[in-house]
């Protein structure tokens, strides 16, 4: 008899093993000759060497499926075990961007979001403008997570200017990270919907996913990366030029913003407004305009946007 300890440090226990260890108990039935003991993030396997080797192969397939889909089901486990240890073909349709936490399907929901997805797929730089609630940031983050899962890029970089409604960083308590977190919260929220918590923490620790203010981009070259600049209406022309010229090899850049919510001082022009005019005719750069018809929040948000648009 042999014994092996396997670490599952990046796995969310309830999502992987199921409620009341339902999936774990099912796996135990498929390996009656092995003794499986789970203690938090550690899995101890006791049995014959050949049985442990086969179990490790199946377990790796389960982990791959879990990372792709955000959960495990008994049906998926059975198909993996019947398929010689290989991960079954992804249960996807062209509409599904990524499988989020708990297996939630994240996909484009409006014509404008579908247009944005196509633009990102077909261009190295995509500029998405539109009012609040149209899913600009959320769709871009979903595309970034999909690219990372598919190993099309090695990292995700998310950034935004630290300018909000006339306030500044100085009034906030804490160190620099504490001051920046409120500005970056929409990006955190999107990521938490799409990546299991333990995996997300691992990505943050090793900088596979990096979130930083726009000012920190200066002087860098971002290669093999999916890079998103959010709230770009609050970036100056110089800042936006600086950001776009950070592009390295095998990278995609997505710029999102709402030109009706510019918080820059009156004497400063929004770099986003200028960029949509001077870059739109460059091959490889797409400009996508979302409208109130693409709003996916409360139905009143659409009417609020339209009312303010008429007033302006």
CSV table of C-alpha atoms in Angstrom, one decimal:
chain,number,residue,atom,x,y,z
A,1,UNK,CA,0.0,0.0,0.0
A,2,UNK,CA,1.2,3.5,-0.9
A,3,UNK,CA,0.1,6.9,0.3
A,4,UNK,CA,0.2,10.2,-1.5
A,5,UNK,CA,-0.7,13.8,-0.5
A,6,UNK,CA,-2.1,16.0,-3.2
A,7,UNK,CA,-2.5,19.8,-2.7
A,8,UNK,CA,-5.6,21.5,-4.0
A,9,UNK,CA,-4.7,24.9,-2.7
A,10,UNK,CA,-6.3,26.8,-5.6
A,11,UNK,CA,-9.7,24.9,-5.4
A,12,UNK,CA,-12.8,26.3,-3.8
A,13,UNK,CA,-13.8,23.4,-1.7
A,14,UNK,CA,-17.7,23.7,-1.9
A,15,UNK,CA,-17.6,24.3,-5.6
A,16,UNK,CA,-15.2,21.4,-6.4
A,17,UNK,CA,-16.5,18.7,-4.1
A,18,UNK,CA,-20.1,19.9,-4.1
A,19,UNK,CA,-22.7,20.5,-1.4
A,20,UNK,CA,-22.2,18.0,1.5
A,21,UNK,CA,-19.2,16.5,-0.5
A,22,UNK,CA,-21.6,15.1,-3.0
A,23,UNK,CA,-19.0,14.9,-5.8
A,24,UNK,CA,-16.3,13.6,-3.4
A,25,UNK,CA,-18.6,10.7,-2.4
A,26,UNK,CA,-19.3,10.0,-6.1
A,27,UNK,CA,-15.6,9.9,-6.9
A,28,UNK,CA,-15.1,7.5,-4.0
A,29,UNK,CA,-17.6,5.1,-5.5
A,30,UNK,CA,-15.7,5.1,-8.8
A,31,UNK,CA,-12.5,4.2,-6.9
A,32,UNK,CA,-13.5,1.6,-4.4
A,33,UNK,CA,-9.9,0.3,-4.0
A,34,UNK,CA,-8.6,3.7,-2.8
A,35,UNK,CA,-9.1,5.5,0.5
A,36,UNK,CA,-9.6,9.2,-0.1
A,37,UNK,CA,-9.3,11.6,2.9
A,38,UNK,CA,-9.8,15.3,2.4
A,39,UNK,CA,-8.6,17.8,5.0
A,40,UNK,CA,-9.1,21.4,3.7
A,41,UNK,CA,-6.9,21.9,0.8
A,42,UNK,CA,-5.1,18.6,1.2
A,43,UNK,CA,-6.2,15.2,-0.3
A,44,UNK,CA,-4.6,12.0,1.0
A,45,UNK,CA,-4.9,9.0,-1.3
A,46,UNK,CA,-4.1,5.5,0.0
A,47,UNK,CA,-3.9,2.4,-2.1
A,48,UNK,CA,-2.0,0.5,-4.8
A,49,UNK,CA,0.5,2.5,-6.9
A,50,UNK,CA,-1.3,1.8,-10.2
A,51,UNK,CA,-4.6,2.9,-8.7
A,52,UNK,CA,-3.1,6.1,-7.4
A,53,UNK,CA,-1.5,6.9,-10.7
A,54,UNK,CA,-4.9,6.4,-12.5
A,55,UNK,CA,-6.6,8.5,-9.9
A,56,UNK,CA,-4.2,11.4,-10.4
A,57,UNK,CA,-4.8,11.4,-14.1
A,58,UNK,CA,-8.6,11.5,-13.6
A,59,UNK,CA,-8.2,14.1,-10.9
A,60,UNK,CA,-6.3,16.4,-13.2
A,61,UNK,CA,-9.0,16.1,-15.7
A,62,UNK,CA,-11.6,17.0,-13.1
A,63,UNK,CA,-9.5,20.1,-12.1
A,64,UNK,CA,-9.2,21.2,-15.7
A,65,UNK,CA,-13.0,20.8,-16.2
A,66,UNK,CA,-13.7,22.7,-13.0
A,67,UNK,CA,-11.4,25.6,-14.0
A,68,UNK,CA,-13.1,25.8,-17.3
A,69,UNK,CA,-16.7,25.6,-16.1
A,70,UNK,CA,-16.6,26.8,-12.5
A,71,UNK,CA,-18.2,23.7,-11.0
A,72,UNK,CA,-18.4,19.9,-11.2
A,73,UNK,CA,-21.5,17.7,-11.8
A,74,UNK,CA,-21.9,14.0,-11.5
A,75,UNK,CA,-22.6,13.8,-15.2
A,76,UNK,CA,-19.3,15.6,-16.0
A,77,UNK,CA,-17.4,13.4,-13.6
A,78,UNK,CA,-18.8,10.2,-15.2
A,79,UNK,CA,-18.0,11.5,-18.7
A,80,UNK,CA,-14.4,12.3,-17.6
A,81,UNK,CA,-13.9,8.9,-16.1
A,82,UNK,CA,-15.4,7.1,-19.1
A,83,UNK,CA,-13.1,9.1,-21.5
A,84,UNK,CA,-9.8,7.7,-20.4
A,85,UNK,CA,-9.0,10.6,-18.1
A,86,UNK,CA,-9.4,13.3,-20.8
A,87,UNK,CA,-11.4,16.4,-20.2
A,88,UNK,CA,-14.7,16.2,-22.1
A,89,UNK,CA,-15.4,18.7,-24.9
A,90,UNK,CA,-16.4,22.1,-23.6
A,91,UNK,CA,-20.1,22.6,-23.2
A,92,UNK,CA,-20.1,25.9,-25.0
A,93,UNK,CA,-21.9,27.8,-27.7
A,94,UNK,CA,-20.6,30.8,-29.6
A,95,UNK,CA,-22.6,33.0,-27.3
A,96,UNK,CA,-20.9,31.9,-24.1
A,97,UNK,CA,-17.9,34.0,-23.2
A,98,UNK,CA,-16.8,32.2,-20.0
A,99,UNK,CA,-18.2,29.9,-17.4
A,100,UNK,CA,-18.4,31.9,-14.2
A,101,UNK,CA,-18.5,30.8,-10.6
A,102,UNK,CA,-21.1,28.2,-9.7
A,103,UNK,CA,-21.3,27.4,-13.4
A,104,UNK,CA,-23.0,30.6,-14.3
A,105,UNK,CA,-22.9,31.2,-18.1
A,106,UNK,CA,-21.6,34.7,-18.9
A,107,UNK,CA,-22.4,35.8,-22.5
A,108,UNK,CA,-23.2,38.8,-24.6
A,109,UNK,CA,-26.8,39.7,-24.0
A,110,UNK,CA,-27.5,42.6,-26.4
A,111,UNK,CA,-26.7,43.5,-30.0
A,112,UNK,CA,-24.1,46.0,-28.8
A,113,UNK,CA,-22.4,43.5,-26.6
A,114,UNK,CA,-22.3,41.0,-29.4
A,115,UNK,CA,-20.7,43.7,-31.6
A,116,UNK,CA,-18.1,44.4,-28.9
A,117,UNK,CA,-17.2,40.7,-28.6
A,118,UNK,CA,-16.7,40.5,-32.4
A,119,UNK,CA,-14.6,43.7,-32.4
A,120,UNK,CA,-12.3,42.4,-29.6
A,121,UNK,CA,-11.9,39.0,-31.4
A,122,UNK,CA,-11.0,40.7,-34.7
A,123,UNK,CA,-8.9,43.6,-33.6
A,124,UNK,CA,-5.9,44.2,-31.4
A,125,UNK,CA,-7.3,47.5,-30.0
A,126,UNK,CA,-11.0,48.1,-29.3
A,127,UNK,CA,-12.5,51.3,-28.0
A,128,UNK,CA,-16.0,50.8,-26.4
A,129,UNK,CA,-18.0,53.8,-25.5
A,130,UNK,CA,-21.5,53.9,-24.1
A,131,UNK,CA,-23.6,54.9,-21.1
A,132,UNK,CA,-23.6,53.3,-17.7
A,133,UNK,CA,-25.0,49.7,-17.5
A,134,UNK,CA,-24.3,48.6,-21.0
A,135,UNK,CA,-21.8,46.0,-19.9
A,136,UNK,CA,-18.7,47.5,-21.5
A,137,UNK,CA,-16.4,46.7,-18.6
A,138,UNK,CA,-18.0,43.4,-17.8
A,139,UNK,CA,-17.9,42.1,-21.4
A,140,UNK,CA,-14.3,43.2,-21.7
A,141,UNK,CA,-13.3,41.4,-18.5
A,142,UNK,CA,-15.1,38.2,-19.6
A,143,UNK,CA,-13.2,38.3,-22.9
A,144,UNK,CA,-9.9,38.7,-20.9
A,145,UNK,CA,-10.7,35.8,-18.6
A,146,UNK,CA,-11.6,33.6,-21.6
A,147,UNK,CA,-8.3,34.5,-23.3
A,148,UNK,CA,-6.4,33.6,-20.1
A,149,UNK,CA,-8.2,30.3,-19.7
A,150,UNK,CA,-7.6,29.5,-23.3
A,151,UNK,CA,-3.9,30.3,-22.9
A,152,UNK,CA,-4.1,33.0,-25.6
A,153,UNK,CA,-2.4,35.4,-23.2
A,154,UNK,CA,-0.3,34.9,-20.1
A,155,UNK,CA,-1.7,37.7,-18.0
A,156,UNK,CA,-4.5,40.2,-17.6
A,157,UNK,CA,-3.8,43.9,-16.7
A,158,UNK,CA,-6.7,46.1,-15.6
A,159,UNK,CA,-6.3,49.8,-15.1
A,160,UNK,CA,-8.2,53.0,-14.8
A,161,UNK,CA,-7.5,56.6,-14.0
A,162,UNK,CA,-8.0,57.6,-10.3
A,163,UNK,CA,-10.4,60.4,-11.0
A,164,UNK,CA,-13.9,60.4,-9.6
A,165,UNK,CA,-16.6,63.1,-9.4
A,166,UNK,CA,-14.3,65.9,-8.1
A,167,UNK,CA,-12.8,63.8,-5.3
A,168,UNK,CA,-9.1,62.8,-5.0
A,169,UNK,CA,-7.1,60.1,-3.4
A,170,UNK,CA,-6.0,62.2,-0.5
A,171,UNK,CA,-9.3,62.2,1.3
A,172,UNK,CA,-9.4,58.4,1.5
A,173,UNK,CA,-7.9,56.6,4.6
A,174,UNK,CA,-5.2,54.0,4.4
A,175,UNK,CA,-2.2,53.3,2.3
A,176,UNK,CA,-2.0,53.6,-1.5
A,177,UNK,CA,-3.7,50.2,-2.1
A,178,UNK,CA,-6.6,51.1,0.3
A,179,UNK,CA,-7.0,54.4,-1.5
A,180,UNK,CA,-7.1,52.8,-4.9
A,181,UNK,CA,-9.5,49.9,-4.1
A,182,UNK,CA,-12.7,52.0,-4.3
A,183,UNK,CA,-11.8,53.2,-7.8
A,184,UNK,CA,-11.1,49.6,-9.0
A,185,UNK,CA,-14.1,47.9,-7.3
A,186,UNK,CA,-16.1,47.4,-10.6
A,187,UNK,CA,-13.1,45.4,-11.9
A,188,UNK,CA,-12.9,43.3,-8.7
A,189,UNK,CA,-16.6,42.6,-8.9
A,190,UNK,CA,-16.4,41.4,-12.5
A,191,UNK,CA,-13.5,39.1,-11.7
A,192,UNK,CA,-15.2,37.6,-8.7
A,193,UNK,CA,-18.1,36.6,-10.9
A,194,UNK,CA,-15.9,34.8,-13.3
A,195,UNK,CA,-12.9,33.2,-11.4
A,196,UNK,CA,-13.1,31.0,-8.3
A,197,UNK,CA,-12.0,32.8,-5.2
A,198,UNK,CA,-8.9,30.7,-4.5
A,199,UNK,CA,-7.8,30.8,-8.1
A,200,UNK,CA,-8.3,34.5,-8.2
A,201,UNK,CA,-6.2,35.0,-5.1
A,202,UNK,CA,-3.4,32.9,-6.7
A,203,UNK,CA,-3.6,35.1,-9.9
A,204,UNK,CA,-3.3,38.2,-7.8
A,205,UNK,CA,-0.3,36.9,-5.8
A,206,UNK,CA,1.7,35.9,-8.9
A,207,UNK,CA,0.6,38.9,-11.0
A,208,UNK,CA,-1.2,36.8,-13.6
A,209,UNK,CA,-4.0,39.3,-13.0
A,210,UNK,CA,-2.7,42.8,-12.2
A,211,UNK,CA,-4.9,45.8,-11.2
A,212,UNK,CA,-3.2,49.2,-11.1
A,213,UNK,CA,-4.0,52.9,-11.7
A,214,UNK,CA,-3.3,54.3,-15.1
A,215,UNK,CA,-0.3,56.4,-13.8
A,216,UNK,CA,1.5,53.1,-13.1
A,217,UNK,CA,1.5,52.1,-16.8
A,218,UNK,CA,4.1,54.7,-17.8
A,219,UNK,CA,7.4,53.2,-19.1
A,220,UNK,CA,6.1,49.6,-19.4
A,221,UNK,CA,5.8,47.3,-22.4
A,222,UNK,CA,2.8,44.9,-22.0
A,223,UNK,CA,3.4,41.7,-24.1
A,224,UNK,CA,1.3,38.5,-24.1
A,225,UNK,CA,-1.4,40.3,-22.2
A,226,UNK,CA,-5.0,41.3,-22.3
A,227,UNK,CA,-5.1,44.9,-21.1
A,228,UNK,CA,-8.3,46.9,-20.2
A,229,UNK,CA,-8.4,50.6,-19.5
A,230,UNK,CA,-11.7,51.3,-17.8
A,231,UNK,CA,-13.4,54.7,-17.2
A,232,UNK,CA,-11.2,56.1,-20.0
A,233,UNK,CA,-13.3,59.2,-20.3
A,234,UNK,CA,-11.3,60.4,-17.3
A,235,UNK,CA,-7.9,60.0,-19.0
A,236,UNK,CA,-6.3,63.0,-20.7
A,237,UNK,CA,-5.1,62.8,-24.3
A,238,UNK,CA,-1.5,62.4,-23.1
A,239,UNK,CA,-2.5,59.6,-20.7
A,240,UNK,CA,-4.5,57.7,-23.3
A,241,UNK,CA,-1.6,58.0,-25.8
A,242,UNK,CA,0.8,56.8,-23.2
A,243,UNK,CA,-1.5,53.8,-22.4
A,244,UNK,CA,-2.0,52.7,-26.0
A,245,UNK,CA,1.7,52.9,-26.7
A,246,UNK,CA,2.4,50.3,-24.0
A,247,UNK,CA,1.3,47.6,-26.4
A,248,UNK,CA,3.7,44.7,-26.9
A,249,UNK,CA,3.6,41.6,-28.9
A,250,UNK,CA,0.6,39.3,-28.8
A,251,UNK,CA,-1.5,41.7,-26.7
A,252,UNK,CA,-5.0,42.9,-26.9
A,253,UNK,CA,-6.0,46.4,-25.6
A,254,UNK,CA,-9.6,47.3,-24.8
A,255,UNK,CA,-10.5,50.9,-23.8
A,256,UNK,CA,-14.0,51.5,-22.2
A,257,UNK,CA,-15.7,54.7,-21.1
A,258,UNK,CA,-18.8,56.9,-21.0
A,259,UNK,CA,-18.2,60.3,-22.6
A,260,UNK,CA,-21.3,61.6,-20.8
A,261,UNK,CA,-19.7,61.2,-17.4
A,262,UNK,CA,-16.4,63.1,-17.7
A,263,UNK,CA,-15.0,64.1,-14.4
A,264,UNK,CA,-11.8,65.9,-15.6
A,265,UNK,CA,-11.4,69.6,-14.9
A,266,UNK,CA,-13.1,71.8,-17.4
A,267,UNK,CA,-9.9,72.9,-19.1
A,268,UNK,CA,-8.8,69.3,-19.8
A,269,UNK,CA,-10.1,67.5,-22.9
A,270,UNK,CA,-11.0,63.8,-22.5
A,271,UNK,CA,-8.5,61.6,-24.3
A,272,UNK,CA,-11.3,59.1,-25.0
A,273,UNK,CA,-13.3,61.7,-27.0
A,274,UNK,CA,-10.2,62.6,-29.1
A,275,UNK,CA,-9.2,58.9,-29.6
A,276,UNK,CA,-12.6,57.9,-31.1
A,277,UNK,CA,-12.1,60.5,-33.8
A,278,UNK,CA,-8.4,60.1,-34.7
A,279,UNK,CA,-7.9,56.3,-34.4
A,280,UNK,CA,-11.1,55.0,-35.9
A,281,UNK,CA,-9.7,54.6,-39.4
A,282,UNK,CA,-6.6,52.6,-38.4
A,283,UNK,CA,-6.7,49.0,-39.5
A,284,UNK,CA,-6.7,46.8,-36.3
A,285,UNK,CA,-8.4,49.4,-34.2
A,286,UNK,CA,-12.2,49.2,-33.7
A,287,UNK,CA,-14.6,51.7,-32.2
A,288,UNK,CA,-17.9,50.3,-30.8
A,289,UNK,CA,-20.7,52.5,-29.6
A,290,UNK,CA,-23.2,51.0,-27.2
A,291,UNK,CA,-26.5,52.8,-26.5
A,292,UNK,CA,-29.3,52.9,-24.0
A,293,UNK,CA,-30.7,49.9,-25.8
A,294,UNK,CA,-27.8,47.8,-24.5
A,295,UNK,CA,-28.4,48.6,-20.8
A,296,UNK,CA,-28.7,45.4,-18.8
A,297,UNK,CA,-29.5,46.9,-15.4
A,298,UNK,CA,-32.9,47.9,-14.0
A,299,UNK,CA,-35.3,48.9,-16.7
A,300,UNK,CA,-35.4,52.4,-15.2
A,301,UNK,CA,-31.7,52.9,-16.0
A,302,UNK,CA,-32.5,53.0,-19.7
A,303,UNK,CA,-35.2,55.7,-19.2
A,304,UNK,CA,-32.9,57.7,-16.9
A,305,UNK,CA,-30.2,57.7,-19.5
A,306,UNK,CA,-32.6,58.8,-22.3
A,307,UNK,CA,-34.1,61.5,-20.1
A,308,UNK,CA,-30.7,63.0,-19.3
A,309,UNK,CA,-29.7,62.7,-23.0
A,310,UNK,CA,-32.7,64.7,-24.0
A,311,UNK,CA,-32.0,67.4,-21.4
A,312,UNK,CA,-28.4,67.8,-22.5
